[in-house]
Amino acid sequence: MGDTRLPPVVLSDAERLTLEDWARRRSTAQGLAQRAQIVLACARGWNNTMVAARLGIERKTAARWRTRFLRDRLDGLADEPRPGVPRTITDAQVEEVVVRTLEETPAGGTHWSKRELAKVVGISPASVLRIWHAFGLQPWRTETFKISPDPFLIDKIRDVVGLYLAPPANAAVFAVDEKPQIQALERTAPVLPMLPGVPERRSFDYVRHGTVDLFAALNTATGKVITKLSARHRAVDFRDFLDEIDRQTDPGLAVHVICDNLSAHKAPVVHKWLLAHPRFHLHFTPTYSSWINQVERWFAELERRCLARGVFCSLDDLKAALENWIKVWNDDARPFKWTKTADQILDRICRYCDRISKPDH
């Protein structure tokens, strides 16, 4: 039947209010909201072709829900039962799985396994796992956190995040830190390469051939990294690294350095150097808040892609590997994108504090 012969869609006041409510409520299922929009558009006198064009759907979709509504009214917009095996798990069992997972622990244990919980509830372990996935529950996982006691926490977060999201004009922003005690580890047996169906294998024990410290300054705008290898990370070594940043940065730019609260960063020798280099400005992260320093994300890449599976027969091998990987990174450097605002971070910290301050904690 062509669009010109379609029966009109006429809504009662109650139907119109219900459809408008479905179309705009966030809690409405996406499919039901779209069907409500289709019927409302049809009620304006639009044919199926116009409805499809306005809502970005296929014409046959508009035709189907127009027909269903004319036949069954609001009830016709609900999902029809689908063919298949009937449900064997009741809503009460689903609720029991969720409640026990969130509010109870098994006798003698710290968290439920799917088999333990399945035995208590009377369903299969696979069903428990599906319910966990549906509700985003992962009782086998845990994360750690530390609330900073820094009295200037709010000011420091706003300062650092402001440098990420709105860096000053005519300035370079560097996230700076040290990765100390990088070990040159040699496995006691040769590494066995990966084979089809078999991962790479290496011996558990190793021989250590010394350590080296790595200073790194990540340019938050370009992703390029200035580095310096050192036997130690004293205040004088940090001062020397600031010299290296000074040499490799355009002299016409102000330099903002984000670093942690290590005593070496606040030593008199560093303070004296800063007085002699007024274009440098140090910004300190809050105590116990290394997560806010972007260079830590770069160190994670270094660990994952260069160090974790590396085999270094000498300290020179380690230094060569570090320098090579840093060169490869800088040849194709890309900045990390910071997305959280200071208010979003502080709101999350407030939620943590609120939860841990409740009597049941």
mmCIF file of C-alpha atoms in Angstrom:
data_model
loop_
_atom_site.group_PDB
_atom_site.id
_atom_site.type_symbol
_atom_site.label_atom_id
_atom_site.label_comp_id
_atom_site.label_asym_id
_atom_site.label_seq_id
_atom_site.Cartn_x
_atom_site.Cartn_y
_atom_site.Cartn_z
ATOM 1 C CA MET A 1 0.000 0.000 0.000
ATOM 2 C CA GLY A 2 1.480 3.393 -0.984
ATOM 3 C CA ASP A 3 1.899 6.295 1.411
ATOM 4 C CA THR A 4 -1.034 8.195 -0.162
ATOM 5 C CA ARG A 5 -3.562 5.580 1.029
ATOM 6 C CA LEU A 6 -2.379 5.293 4.627
ATOM 7 C CA PRO A 7 -5.057 5.586 7.318
ATOM 8 C CA PRO A 8 -4.524 8.649 9.524
ATOM 9 C CA VAL A 9 -3.077 8.334 13.030
ATOM 10 C CA VAL A 10 -5.311 10.165 15.508
ATOM 11 C CA LEU A 11 -4.210 10.313 19.139
ATOM 12 C CA SER A 12 -6.220 10.844 22.265
ATOM 13 C CA ASP A 13 -4.874 13.320 24.798
ATOM 14 C CA ALA A 14 -3.813 10.496 27.097
ATOM 15 C CA GLU A 15 -2.012 8.652 24.285
ATOM 16 C CA ARG A 16 -0.207 11.802 23.202
ATOM 17 C CA LEU A 17 0.996 12.507 26.748
ATOM 18 C CA THR A 18 2.208 8.929 27.168
ATOM 19 C CA LEU A 19 4.062 8.916 23.839
ATOM 20 C CA GLU A 20 5.708 12.270 24.533
ATOM 21 C CA ASP A 21 6.786 10.982 27.943
ATOM 22 C CA TRP A 22 8.306 7.844 26.400
ATOM 23 C CA ALA A 23 10.083 9.865 23.732
ATOM 24 C CA ARG A 24 11.868 12.218 26.113
ATOM 25 C CA ARG A 25 12.511 10.172 29.273
ATOM 26 C CA ARG A 26 16.117 9.041 29.687
ATOM 27 C CA SER A 27 15.039 5.854 31.431
ATOM 28 C CA THR A 28 12.949 4.733 28.446
ATOM 29 C CA ALA A 29 14.464 1.934 26.369
ATOM 30 C CA GLN A 30 15.987 3.308 23.179
ATOM 31 C CA GLY A 31 13.755 1.200 20.937
ATOM 32 C CA LEU A 32 10.543 2.253 22.682
ATOM 33 C CA ALA A 33 11.557 5.927 22.543
ATOM 34 C CA GLN A 34 12.086 5.667 18.770
ATOM 35 C CA ARG A 35 8.708 3.969 18.268
ATOM 36 C CA ALA A 36 7.023 6.749 20.220
ATOM 37 C CA GLN A 37 8.724 9.328 17.981
ATOM 38 C CA ILE A 38 7.515 7.460 14.888
ATOM 39 C CA VAL A 39 3.876 7.472 16.040
ATOM 40 C CA LEU A 40 4.037 11.144 17.053
ATOM 41 C CA ALA A 41 5.422 11.998 13.618
ATOM 42 C CA CYS A 42 2.662 9.973 11.930
ATOM 43 C CA ALA A 43 0.083 11.856 13.999
ATOM 44 C CA ARG A 44 1.350 15.097 12.459
ATOM 45 C CA GLY A 45 0.106 13.824 9.096
ATOM 46 C CA TRP A 46 3.481 12.775 7.721
ATOM 47 C CA ASN A 47 3.628 9.738 5.465
ATOM 48 C CA ASN A 48 6.096 6.896 6.035
ATOM 49 C CA THR A 49 8.673 8.332 3.647
ATOM 50 C CA MET A 50 8.715 11.673 5.478
ATOM 51 C CA VAL A 51 8.908 9.996 8.888
ATOM 52 C CA ALA A 52 11.817 7.823 7.772
ATOM 53 C CA ALA A 53 13.709 10.821 6.396
ATOM 54 C CA ARG A 54 13.140 12.962 9.495
ATOM 55 C CA LEU A 55 14.111 10.248 11.995
ATOM 56 C CA GLY A 56 16.926 8.660 9.982
ATOM 57 C CA ILE A 57 15.297 5.224 9.779
ATOM 58 C CA GLU A 58 14.116 2.931 6.990
ATOM 59 C CA ARG A 59 10.690 3.437 5.463
ATOM 60 C CA LYS A 60 9.620 -0.115 6.303
ATOM 61 C CA THR A 61 10.401 0.550 9.985
ATOM 62 C CA ALA A 62 8.073 3.553 10.013
ATOM 63 C CA ALA A 63 5.395 1.519 8.221
ATOM 64 C CA ARG A 64 5.650 -1.385 10.668
ATOM 65 C CA TRP A 65 5.172 0.706 13.809
ATOM 66 C CA ARG A 66 2.398 2.805 12.237
ATOM 67 C CA THR A 67 0.535 -0.440 11.484
ATOM 68 C CA ARG A 68 1.197 -1.904 14.917
ATOM 69 C CA PHE A 69 -0.065 1.238 16.637
ATOM 70 C CA LEU A 70 -3.220 1.436 14.536
ATOM 71 C CA ARG A 71 -3.945 -2.206 15.321
ATOM 72 C CA ASP A 72 -3.049 -2.409 19.040
ATOM 73 C CA ARG A 73 -2.577 1.251 20.075
ATOM 74 C CA LEU A 74 0.036 1.735 22.844
ATOM 75 C CA ASP A 75 0.268 -1.993 23.545
ATOM 76 C CA GLY A 76 1.439 -2.515 19.985
ATOM 77 C CA LEU A 77 4.670 -0.599 20.624
ATOM 78 C CA ALA A 78 5.965 -3.122 23.174
ATOM 79 C CA ASP A 79 8.400 -5.843 22.143
ATOM 80 C CA GLU A 80 6.669 -9.056 21.176
ATOM 81 C CA PRO A 81 7.774 -12.291 22.827
ATOM 82 C CA ARG A 82 10.643 -13.804 20.905
ATOM 83 C CA PRO A 83 10.859 -17.483 19.977
ATOM 84 C CA GLY A 84 13.249 -19.636 21.921
ATOM 85 C CA VAL A 85 13.623 -21.698 25.063
ATOM 86 C CA PRO A 86 11.544 -20.292 27.965
ATOM 87 C CA ARG A 87 13.420 -18.707 30.855
ATOM 88 C CA THR A 88 14.556 -21.124 33.522
ATOM 89 C CA ILE A 89 15.902 -18.483 35.926
ATOM 90 C CA THR A 90 13.390 -16.421 37.876
ATOM 91 C CA ASP A 91 13.630 -12.732 38.698
ATOM 92 C CA ALA A 92 13.963 -13.702 42.355
ATOM 93 C CA GLN A 93 17.060 -15.782 41.594
ATOM 94 C CA VAL A 94 18.593 -12.930 39.609
ATOM 95 C CA GLU A 95 17.924 -10.585 42.522
ATOM 96 C CA GLU A 96 19.424 -13.084 44.966
ATOM 97 C CA VAL A 97 22.635 -13.348 42.918
ATOM 98 C CA VAL A 98 23.014 -9.566 42.790
ATOM 99 C CA VAL A 99 22.180 -8.990 46.465
ATOM 100 C CA ARG A 100 24.447 -11.766 47.746
ATOM 101 C CA THR A 101 27.302 -10.567 45.531
ATOM 102 C CA LEU A 102 27.011 -6.994 46.804
ATOM 103 C CA GLU A 103 26.111 -7.544 50.446
ATOM 104 C CA GLU A 104 27.439 -10.935 51.550
ATOM 105 C CA THR A 105 30.611 -13.032 51.422
ATOM 106 C CA PRO A 106 30.889 -16.831 51.527
ATOM 107 C CA ALA A 107 31.828 -18.563 54.761
ATOM 108 C CA GLY A 108 35.588 -18.351 55.225
ATOM 109 C CA GLY A 109 36.109 -16.315 52.044
ATOM 110 C CA THR A 110 36.498 -12.716 50.973
ATOM 111 C CA HIS A 111 34.385 -12.849 47.794
ATOM 112 C CA TRP A 112 32.128 -15.177 45.844
ATOM 113 C CA SER A 113 33.238 -17.464 43.068
ATOM 114 C CA LYS A 114 30.662 -18.327 40.421
ATOM 115 C CA ARG A 115 30.577 -21.964 41.553
ATOM 116 C CA GLU A 116 30.084 -21.116 45.230
ATOM 117 C CA LEU A 117 27.275 -18.704 44.478
ATOM 118 C CA ALA A 118 25.656 -21.040 41.946
ATOM 119 C CA LYS A 119 25.509 -23.778 44.583
ATOM 120 C CA VAL A 120 23.801 -21.468 47.102
ATOM 121 C CA VAL A 121 21.277 -19.995 44.658
ATOM 122 C CA GLY A 122 20.562 -23.257 42.819
ATOM 123 C CA ILE A 123 21.526 -22.254 39.277
ATOM 124 C CA SER A 124 24.469 -23.019 37.005
ATOM 125 C CA PRO A 125 27.847 -21.254 37.293
ATOM 126 C CA ALA A 126 27.408 -20.028 33.712
ATOM 127 C CA SER A 127 24.132 -18.359 34.709
ATOM 128 C CA VAL A 128 25.820 -16.622 37.643
ATOM 129 C CA LEU A 129 28.504 -15.322 35.300
ATOM 130 C CA ARG A 130 25.903 -14.019 32.825
ATOM 131 C CA ILE A 131 24.096 -12.173 35.636
ATOM 132 C CA TRP A 132 27.391 -10.661 36.819
ATOM 133 C CA HIS A 133 28.146 -9.472 33.304
ATOM 134 C CA ALA A 134 24.644 -8.030 32.891
ATOM 135 C CA PHE A 135 24.964 -5.977 36.097
ATOM 136 C CA GLY A 136 28.640 -5.094 35.696
ATOM 137 C CA LEU A 137 29.738 -7.088 38.757
ATOM 138 C CA GLN A 138 33.312 -8.394 39.002
ATOM 139 C CA PRO A 139 33.839 -9.769 42.524
ATOM 140 C CA TRP A 140 37.236 -11.220 41.590
ATOM 141 C CA ARG A 141 38.644 -7.726 40.944
ATOM 142 C CA THR A 142 39.836 -5.124 43.404
ATOM 143 C CA GLU A 143 41.401 -1.678 43.088
ATOM 144 C CA THR A 144 43.392 0.396 45.539
ATOM 145 C CA PHE A 145 43.137 4.090 46.261
ATOM 146 C CA LYS A 146 44.721 6.670 48.519
ATOM 147 C CA ILE A 147 43.048 9.918 49.524
ATOM 148 C CA SER A 148 45.621 12.697 49.507
ATOM 149 C CA PRO A 149 46.009 14.509 52.856
ATOM 150 C CA ASP A 150 47.547 17.502 51.078
ATOM 151 C CA PRO A 151 46.039 20.703 52.578
ATOM 152 C CA PHE A 152 46.309 22.346 49.137
ATOM 153 C CA LEU A 153 44.742 19.414 47.275
ATOM 154 C CA ILE A 154 42.032 21.454 45.533
ATOM 155 C CA ASP A 155 44.370 24.259 44.487
ATOM 156 C CA LYS A 156 46.987 21.863 43.137
ATOM 157 C CA ILE A 157 44.473 19.808 41.165
ATOM 158 C CA ARG A 158 43.035 22.943 39.587
ATOM 159 C CA ASP A 159 46.551 24.202 38.822
ATOM 160 C CA VAL A 160 47.783 21.002 37.138
ATOM 161 C CA VAL A 161 44.573 20.206 35.268
ATOM 162 C CA GLY A 162 44.412 23.797 34.104
ATOM 163 C CA LEU A 163 47.854 23.397 32.514
ATOM 164 C CA TYR A 164 46.597 20.307 30.666
ATOM 165 C CA LEU A 165 43.275 21.656 29.436
ATOM 166 C CA ALA A 166 44.168 25.333 28.946
ATOM 167 C CA PRO A 167 47.965 25.718 28.704
ATOM 168 C CA PRO A 168 49.329 29.273 28.814
ATOM 169 C CA ALA A 169 50.139 31.046 25.565
ATOM 170 C CA ASN A 170 53.793 31.214 24.508
ATOM 171 C CA ALA A 171 54.725 28.488 26.968
ATOM 172 C CA ALA A 172 55.799 24.850 27.024
ATOM 173 C CA VAL A 173 54.288 22.527 29.635
ATOM 174 C CA PHE A 174 56.355 19.511 30.745
ATOM 175 C CA ALA A 175 55.243 16.645 32.986
ATOM 176 C CA VAL A 176 58.453 15.589 34.746
ATOM 177 C CA ASP A 177 59.409 12.665 36.964
ATOM 178 C CA GLU A 178 62.081 10.053 37.576
ATOM 179 C CA LYS A 179 61.877 6.308 37.086
ATOM 180 C CA PRO A 180 64.482 5.088 39.592
ATOM 181 C CA GLN A 181 66.244 1.763 39.881
ATOM 182 C CA ILE A 182 65.519 0.391 36.402
ATOM 183 C CA GLN A 183 67.115 -3.041 36.544
ATOM 184 C CA ALA A 184 69.247 -4.669 33.860
ATOM 185 C CA LEU A 185 67.870 -8.205 34.196
ATOM 186 C CA GLU A 186 69.229 -11.238 32.362
ATOM 187 C CA ARG A 187 67.253 -14.482 32.525
ATOM 188 C CA THR A 188 69.200 -17.531 33.676
ATOM 189 C CA ALA A 189 67.995 -19.507 30.641
ATOM 190 C CA PRO A 190 67.389 -18.455 27.037
ATOM 191 C CA VAL A 191 63.938 -17.092 26.274
ATOM 192 C CA LEU A 192 61.853 -19.579 24.294
ATOM 193 C CA PRO A 193 60.054 -17.769 21.448
ATOM 194 C CA MET A 194 56.328 -17.887 20.856
ATOM 195 C CA LEU A 195 54.908 -20.758 18.816
ATOM 196 C CA PRO A 196 51.389 -21.355 17.486
ATOM 197 C CA GLY A 197 49.323 -22.109 20.581
ATOM 198 C CA VAL A 198 52.279 -21.560 22.934
ATOM 199 C CA PRO A 199 53.172 -18.152 24.458
ATOM 200 C CA GLU A 200 56.738 -16.902 24.840
ATOM 201 C CA ARG A 201 58.348 -18.553 27.864
ATOM 202 C CA ARG A 202 61.140 -17.354 30.110
ATOM 203 C CA SER A 203 62.786 -18.551 33.286
ATOM 204 C CA PHE A 204 61.475 -17.212 36.573
ATOM 205 C CA ASP A 205 64.890 -16.357 38.015
ATOM 206 C CA TYR A 206 67.359 -13.816 36.698
ATOM 207 C CA VAL A 207 70.754 -12.187 37.188
ATOM 208 C CA ARG A 208 70.847 -8.451 37.836
ATOM 209 C CA HIS A 209 73.609 -6.414 36.194
ATOM 210 C CA GLY A 210 72.982 -3.074 37.879
ATOM 211 C CA THR A 211 70.430 -0.276 37.776
ATOM 212 C CA VAL A 212 69.988 3.123 36.177
ATOM 213 C CA ASP A 213 67.681 6.079 36.870
ATOM 214 C CA LEU A 214 65.747 7.757 34.089
ATOM 215 C CA PHE A 215 64.653 11.406 34.169
ATOM 216 C CA ALA A 216 61.854 12.199 31.723
ATOM 217 C CA ALA A 217 60.022 15.389 30.710
ATOM 218 C CA LEU A 218 56.931 14.838 28.597
ATOM 219 C CA ASN A 219 55.836 17.799 26.489
ATOM 220 C CA THR A 220 52.074 17.642 27.050
ATOM 221 C CA ALA A 221 51.334 19.435 23.770
ATOM 222 C CA THR A 222 53.488 17.373 21.394
ATOM 223 C CA GLY A 223 54.090 14.099 23.236
ATOM 224 C CA LYS A 224 57.844 14.362 22.701
ATOM 225 C CA VAL A 225 60.007 13.389 25.647
ATOM 226 C CA ILE A 226 63.303 14.853 26.887
ATOM 227 C CA THR A 227 65.258 12.277 28.873
ATOM 228 C CA LYS A 228 68.469 11.859 30.804
ATOM 229 C CA LEU A 229 70.023 8.695 32.230
ATOM 230 C CA SER A 230 71.717 9.001 35.597
ATOM 231 C CA ALA A 231 73.301 6.735 38.171
ATOM 232 C CA ARG A 232 71.311 8.491 40.929
ATOM 233 C CA HIS A 233 68.451 10.942 41.342
ATOM 234 C CA ARG A 234 69.754 13.544 43.780
ATOM 235 C CA ALA A 235 68.847 17.226 43.795
ATOM 236 C CA VAL A 236 71.934 18.056 41.708
ATOM 237 C CA ASP A 237 70.875 15.434 39.159
ATOM 238 C CA PHE A 238 67.436 17.019 38.939
ATOM 239 C CA ARG A 239 69.071 20.436 38.533
ATOM 240 C CA ASP A 240 71.190 19.074 35.690
ATOM 241 C CA PHE A 241 68.059 17.680 34.064
ATOM 242 C CA LEU A 242 66.423 21.109 34.254
ATOM 243 C CA ASP A 243 69.502 22.378 32.407
ATOM 244 C CA GLU A 244 68.811 19.779 29.709
ATOM 245 C CA ILE A 245 65.196 20.917 29.395
ATOM 246 C CA ASP A 246 66.390 24.514 29.181
ATOM 247 C CA ARG A 247 68.800 23.673 26.355
ATOM 248 C CA GLN A 248 66.188 21.785 24.309
ATOM 249 C CA THR A 249 63.331 24.290 24.689
ATOM 250 C CA ASP A 250 62.817 27.367 22.533
ATOM 251 C CA PRO A 251 64.360 30.285 24.527
ATOM 252 C CA GLY A 252 61.358 32.473 23.731
ATOM 253 C CA LEU A 253 58.939 30.245 25.644
ATOM 254 C CA ALA A 254 58.057 30.171 29.311
ATOM 255 C CA VAL A 255 58.488 26.690 30.789
ATOM 256 C CA HIS A 256 56.012 25.145 33.202
ATOM 257 C CA VAL A 257 57.238 21.971 34.922
ATOM 258 C CA ILE A 258 54.795 19.618 36.662
ATOM 259 C CA CYS A 259 56.518 17.388 39.228
ATOM 260 C CA ASP A 260 55.830 15.563 42.478
ATOM 261 C CA ASN A 261 56.800 16.490 46.029
ATOM 262 C CA LEU A 262 60.127 14.628 46.167
ATOM 263 C CA SER A 263 62.523 16.476 48.438
ATOM 264 C CA ALA A 264 65.084 16.640 45.617
ATOM 265 C CA HIS A 265 62.670 18.850 43.667
ATOM 266 C CA LYS A 266 62.544 21.423 46.479
ATOM 267 C CA ALA A 267 66.183 21.419 47.563
ATOM 268 C CA PRO A 268 68.124 24.712 47.903
ATOM 269 C CA VAL A 269 70.251 23.893 44.853
ATOM 270 C CA VAL A 270 67.081 23.646 42.736
ATOM 271 C CA HIS A 271 65.646 26.825 44.243
ATOM 272 C CA LYS A 272 68.857 28.663 43.443
ATOM 273 C CA TRP A 273 68.738 27.390 39.847
ATOM 274 C CA LEU A 274 65.139 28.569 39.442
ATOM 275 C CA LEU A 275 66.058 32.060 40.607
ATOM 276 C CA ALA A 276 68.691 32.165 37.861
ATOM 277 C CA HIS A 277 66.161 30.930 35.252
ATOM 278 C CA PRO A 278 63.002 33.033 35.749
ATOM 279 C CA ARG A 279 61.213 31.540 32.725
ATOM 280 C CA PHE A 280 60.887 28.233 34.606
ATOM 281 C CA HIS A 281 57.866 27.677 36.860
ATOM 282 C CA LEU A 282 57.447 24.547 39.004
ATOM 283 C CA HIS A 283 53.984 23.169 39.703
ATOM 284 C CA PHE A 284 53.682 20.439 42.322
ATOM 285 C CA THR A 285 51.139 17.613 42.246
ATOM 286 C CA PRO A 286 49.201 16.859 45.453
ATOM 287 C CA THR A 287 50.751 14.380 47.884
ATOM 288 C CA TYR A 288 50.089 10.746 46.902
ATOM 289 C CA SER A 289 48.703 11.854 43.542
ATOM 290 C CA SER A 290 51.205 10.674 40.951
ATOM 291 C CA TRP A 291 48.214 9.628 38.785
ATOM 292 C CA ILE A 292 47.737 13.278 37.833
ATOM 293 C CA ASN A 293 51.207 13.533 36.288
ATOM 294 C CA GLN A 294 50.972 12.621 32.594
ATOM 295 C CA VAL A 295 54.555 11.394 32.411
ATOM 296 C CA GLU A 296 53.489 8.429 34.563
ATOM 297 C CA ARG A 297 51.357 7.303 31.627
ATOM 298 C CA TRP A 298 54.439 7.470 29.422
ATOM 299 C CA PHE A 299 56.430 5.447 31.974
ATOM 300 C CA ALA A 300 53.691 2.796 31.796
ATOM 301 C CA GLU A 301 54.212 2.564 28.021
ATOM 302 C CA LEU A 302 57.963 2.302 28.530
ATOM 303 C CA GLU A 303 57.501 -0.510 31.047
ATOM 304 C CA ARG A 304 55.032 -2.434 28.897
ATOM 305 C CA ARG A 305 56.766 -2.136 25.550
ATOM 306 C CA CYS A 306 60.454 -2.055 26.456
ATOM 307 C CA LEU A 307 61.279 -3.204 29.969
ATOM 308 C CA ALA A 308 58.797 -5.839 31.147
ATOM 309 C CA ARG A 309 59.894 -8.475 28.628
ATOM 310 C CA GLY A 310 63.375 -7.156 27.889
ATOM 311 C CA VAL A 311 66.524 -9.182 28.516
ATOM 312 C CA PHE A 312 69.629 -7.094 29.262
ATOM 313 C CA CYS A 313 72.995 -8.794 29.648
ATOM 314 C CA SER A 314 74.677 -5.621 30.908
ATOM 315 C CA LEU A 315 73.928 -2.097 32.049
ATOM 316 C CA ASP A 316 75.092 -0.845 28.653
ATOM 317 C CA ASP A 317 72.521 -3.105 26.950
ATOM 318 C CA LEU A 318 69.798 -1.596 29.140
ATOM 319 C CA LYS A 319 70.880 1.972 28.381
ATOM 320 C CA ALA A 320 71.031 1.242 24.656
ATOM 321 C CA ALA A 321 67.549 -0.282 24.725
ATOM 322 C CA LEU A 322 66.145 2.713 26.608
ATOM 323 C CA GLU A 323 67.727 5.217 24.251
ATOM 324 C CA ASN A 324 66.524 3.306 21.199
ATOM 325 C CA TRP A 325 62.950 3.043 22.457
ATOM 326 C CA ILE A 326 62.882 6.733 23.387
ATOM 327 C CA LYS A 327 64.107 7.628 19.890
ATOM 328 C CA VAL A 328 61.411 5.465 18.309
ATOM 329 C CA TRP A 329 58.790 7.145 20.497
ATOM 330 C CA ASN A 330 59.947 10.671 19.645
ATOM 331 C CA ASP A 331 60.026 9.882 15.926
ATOM 332 C CA ASP A 332 56.291 9.219 16.078
ATOM 333 C CA ALA A 333 55.357 11.140 19.224
ATOM 334 C CA ARG A 334 51.736 11.771 20.079
ATOM 335 C CA PRO A 335 50.368 13.529 23.143
ATOM 336 C CA PHE A 336 48.115 11.895 25.686
ATOM 337 C CA LYS A 337 44.655 13.485 25.772
ATOM 338 C CA TRP A 338 43.537 14.671 29.189
ATOM 339 C CA THR A 339 39.722 14.668 29.420
ATOM 340 C CA LYS A 340 38.731 15.094 33.086
ATOM 341 C CA THR A 341 38.117 18.591 34.394
ATOM 342 C CA ALA A 342 39.199 19.600 37.886
ATOM 343 C CA ASP A 343 35.565 19.663 39.031
ATOM 344 C CA GLN A 344 34.979 16.112 37.788
ATOM 345 C CA ILE A 345 38.067 14.880 39.638
ATOM 346 C CA LEU A 346 37.106 16.665 42.848
ATOM 347 C CA ASP A 347 33.538 15.344 42.627
ATOM 348 C CA ARG A 348 34.867 11.797 42.413
ATOM 349 C CA ILE A 349 37.178 12.346 45.381
ATOM 350 C CA CYS A 350 34.204 13.701 47.336
ATOM 351 C CA ARG A 351 32.189 10.585 46.520
ATOM 352 C CA TYR A 352 35.036 8.383 47.796
ATOM 353 C CA CYS A 353 35.281 10.411 50.987
ATOM 354 C CA ASP A 354 31.538 10.237 51.484
ATOM 355 C CA ARG A 355 31.507 6.447 51.089
ATOM 356 C CA ILE A 356 34.431 5.742 53.436
ATOM 357 C CA SER A 357 33.080 8.137 56.080
ATOM 358 C CA LYS A 358 29.771 6.286 56.466
ATOM 359 C CA PRO A 359 29.319 4.250 59.684
ATOM 360 C CA ASP A 360 29.109 0.905 57.842
ATOM 361 C CA HIS A 361 32.680 1.470 56.590
#
